[in-house]
Amino acid sequence: RTKTMWYLMFAGTSSSFIVTALMFLQVSLFASKGLSAELAATVFTVIAPLSLIGAFVGGILVERVTNRYLLIFGQIGLVAAMLWTFLVSNTIEAIIYGGMLGFSSGFLMTVNSVIWPNYYGRQYLGSIRGIATTVTIAAAALGPFPFAFLTELMDSYGKTVAVFLVLPALCIVASALAVKPVLGEEFATKSAAEIEA
């Protein structure tokens, strides 16, 4: 019953949707740039550890920085990774792309998990996270299909990435609007002074 919940659920879709789509189609994305399947596989070995680092950094910051600002930062990182796909033409640029994608996805994964109890407390966390996680998993499951469909339709990965840049851009707006709600006694976990933080 709060607008913030809907903003947060929407903001949580971009990472699942975009990262899953890009990773599923990474071999063909690289092939379209004249890069080998072997390099595409190598980049996966960069994505994983950078995702762990992103999750670790997100975990440190989420207790020190206003959570919605961290969501915005993570979305900007995802936009940067998407834009970097236009520049990828060699091994170093491909590795940088993998690092950016991995870091932003790990960072957002942690922030998206912690923001719910920070905003709504723990009493109803199961039902709240149940809904939010369903939406996130649905976004991840659907991600590769429209991405692949548009790529085939327009015969261009670049045009498809440009179209899907709209999603994290809108999620940045949703994150900015996701101010911590002022809730009733049953939800209260922090003092009034901390509500806006």
XYZ file of C-alpha atoms in Angstrom:
197
model
C 0.000 0.000 0.000
C 2.981 2.326 -0.356
C 4.224 3.802 -3.632
C 7.760 3.047 -2.536
C 7.177 -0.708 -2.728
C 6.174 -0.424 -6.387
C 9.124 1.825 -7.158
C 11.500 -0.651 -5.521
C 9.988 -3.647 -7.292
C 10.327 -1.910 -10.640
C 13.872 -0.733 -9.862
C 14.799 -4.338 -9.083
C 13.828 -5.590 -12.543
C 16.520 -3.963 -14.664
C 19.506 -5.876 -13.337
C 17.743 -9.249 -13.605
C 16.337 -8.491 -17.045
C 19.377 -6.876 -18.672
C 22.178 -8.918 -17.108
C 20.449 -12.231 -17.867
C 19.805 -11.164 -21.466
C 23.364 -9.985 -22.040
C 24.907 -13.082 -20.473
C 22.682 -15.517 -22.366
C 23.516 -13.809 -25.662
C 27.144 -12.958 -24.923
C 28.662 -15.390 -27.448
C 26.556 -14.079 -30.318
C 27.034 -10.472 -29.147
C 30.796 -10.916 -29.303
C 30.555 -12.758 -32.626
C 28.734 -9.762 -34.107
C 31.836 -7.716 -33.266
C 34.240 -10.226 -34.773
C 35.293 -11.607 -31.388
C 35.633 -15.296 -30.640
C 33.446 -17.607 -28.558
C 36.575 -18.366 -26.530
C 36.864 -14.699 -25.546
C 33.156 -14.627 -24.653
C 33.733 -17.621 -22.369
C 36.792 -15.956 -20.840
C 34.752 -12.860 -20.007
C 32.423 -15.031 -17.912
C 35.410 -15.723 -15.660
C 35.695 -11.964 -15.145
C 31.987 -11.382 -14.519
C 31.793 -13.837 -11.613
C 34.589 -12.476 -9.355
C 33.649 -8.859 -10.100
C 30.077 -9.710 -9.138
C 31.379 -10.959 -5.780
C 33.384 -7.766 -5.311
C 30.337 -5.660 -6.233
C 28.218 -7.568 -3.719
C 30.865 -7.037 -1.020
C 31.165 -3.295 -1.706
C 27.372 -2.967 -1.784
C 27.171 -4.732 1.569
C 29.604 -2.288 3.144
C 27.895 0.803 1.734
C 24.273 -0.219 2.266
C 24.537 0.379 6.027
C 26.290 3.723 5.580
C 24.660 5.419 2.578
C 21.020 6.209 1.801
C 19.845 3.046 0.086
C 18.048 4.650 -2.846
C 21.233 6.516 -3.767
C 23.005 3.162 -3.968
C 20.257 1.852 -6.242
C 20.822 4.834 -8.507
C 24.589 4.236 -8.493
C 24.096 0.567 -9.395
C 21.717 1.424 -12.234
C 24.220 3.953 -13.599
C 26.848 1.188 -13.542
C 24.505 -1.045 -15.532
C 23.914 1.745 -18.076
C 27.684 2.203 -18.373
C 28.165 -1.524 -19.048
C 25.460 -1.442 -21.715
C 26.988 1.610 -23.386
C 30.395 -0.077 -23.276
C 29.065 -2.811 -25.591
C 29.225 -0.242 -28.384
C 32.986 0.114 -27.834
C 34.003 -3.529 -27.415
C 36.389 -4.476 -30.223
C 39.284 -6.288 -28.546
C 40.198 -8.460 -25.574
C 40.936 -5.638 -23.111
C 37.675 -3.838 -23.882
C 35.773 -7.124 -23.562
C 37.305 -7.768 -20.141
C 36.445 -4.236 -19.008
C 32.871 -4.847 -20.160
C 32.707 -8.072 -18.149
C 34.054 -6.306 -15.075
C 31.518 -3.491 -15.330
C 28.609 -5.882 -15.876
C 29.701 -8.171 -13.037
C 30.346 -5.395 -10.528
C 27.058 -3.589 -11.165
C 25.008 -6.807 -11.025
C 26.615 -7.946 -7.747
C 26.291 -4.476 -6.255
C 22.598 -4.240 -7.152
C 21.923 -7.767 -5.930
C 23.078 -6.864 -2.415
C 21.386 -3.475 -2.297
C 18.108 -4.879 -3.651
C 18.156 -7.547 -0.924
C 18.966 -5.294 2.033
C 16.770 -2.335 1.145
C 13.558 -4.232 1.951
C 14.202 -4.894 5.652
C 15.787 -1.444 5.959
C 12.595 0.133 4.609
C 9.902 -2.168 5.983
C 11.389 -3.980 8.960
C 11.306 -7.743 9.467
C 7.810 -8.555 10.672
C 6.285 -8.843 7.183
C 9.510 -9.365 5.293
C 8.507 -12.819 4.032
C 5.368 -11.677 2.219
C 6.996 -8.497 0.929
C 10.096 -10.279 -0.371
C 7.944 -13.076 -1.769
C 6.209 -10.632 -4.093
C 9.376 -8.711 -4.946
C 11.396 -11.858 -5.649
C 8.658 -13.226 -7.924
C 8.838 -10.053 -10.006
C 12.652 -10.187 -10.112
C 12.736 -13.843 -11.176
C 10.087 -13.199 -13.827
C 12.227 -10.365 -15.219
C 15.268 -12.655 -15.343
C 13.282 -15.416 -17.056
C 11.823 -13.049 -19.658
C 14.981 -11.021 -20.321
C 16.684 -13.046 -23.068
C 13.545 -13.519 -25.197
C 12.647 -9.887 -26.091
C 16.351 -9.037 -26.377
C 16.938 -11.861 -28.865
C 13.679 -11.113 -30.705
C 14.533 -7.436 -31.208
C 18.085 -8.277 -32.249
C 16.806 -10.588 -34.964
C 14.093 -8.131 -35.988
C 16.467 -5.168 -36.299
C 19.512 -7.260 -37.251
C 21.611 -5.296 -34.774
C 22.745 -5.830 -31.194
C 23.591 -2.141 -30.963
C 20.041 -1.028 -31.745
C 18.651 -3.557 -29.281
C 20.952 -2.346 -26.496
C 19.919 1.242 -27.300
C 16.236 0.325 -26.960
C 16.750 -1.500 -23.656
C 18.752 1.380 -22.189
C 15.320 2.832 -21.465
C 14.735 0.235 -18.715
C 17.625 1.112 -16.369
C 17.045 4.796 -17.149
C 13.463 4.484 -15.895
C 14.712 2.435 -12.935
C 17.024 5.311 -11.992
C 13.938 7.538 -11.780
C 12.061 4.903 -9.743
C 15.042 4.552 -7.390
C 15.167 8.313 -6.870
C 11.455 8.326 -5.995
C 11.763 5.380 -3.581
C 11.905 7.437 -0.388
C 11.676 5.364 2.766
C 7.997 5.344 3.772
C 6.711 6.475 7.137
C 4.996 3.338 8.425
C 2.753 2.374 11.300
C 3.892 1.057 14.660
C 3.940 -2.563 13.489
C 6.555 -1.719 10.854
C 8.638 0.761 12.806
C 12.242 -0.326 13.261
C 14.074 3.000 13.338
C 13.665 6.382 14.928
C 11.863 9.230 13.172
C 15.197 10.926 12.518
C 16.300 7.919 10.480
C 13.124 7.588 8.410
C 14.255 9.829 5.542
C 17.825 8.526 5.568
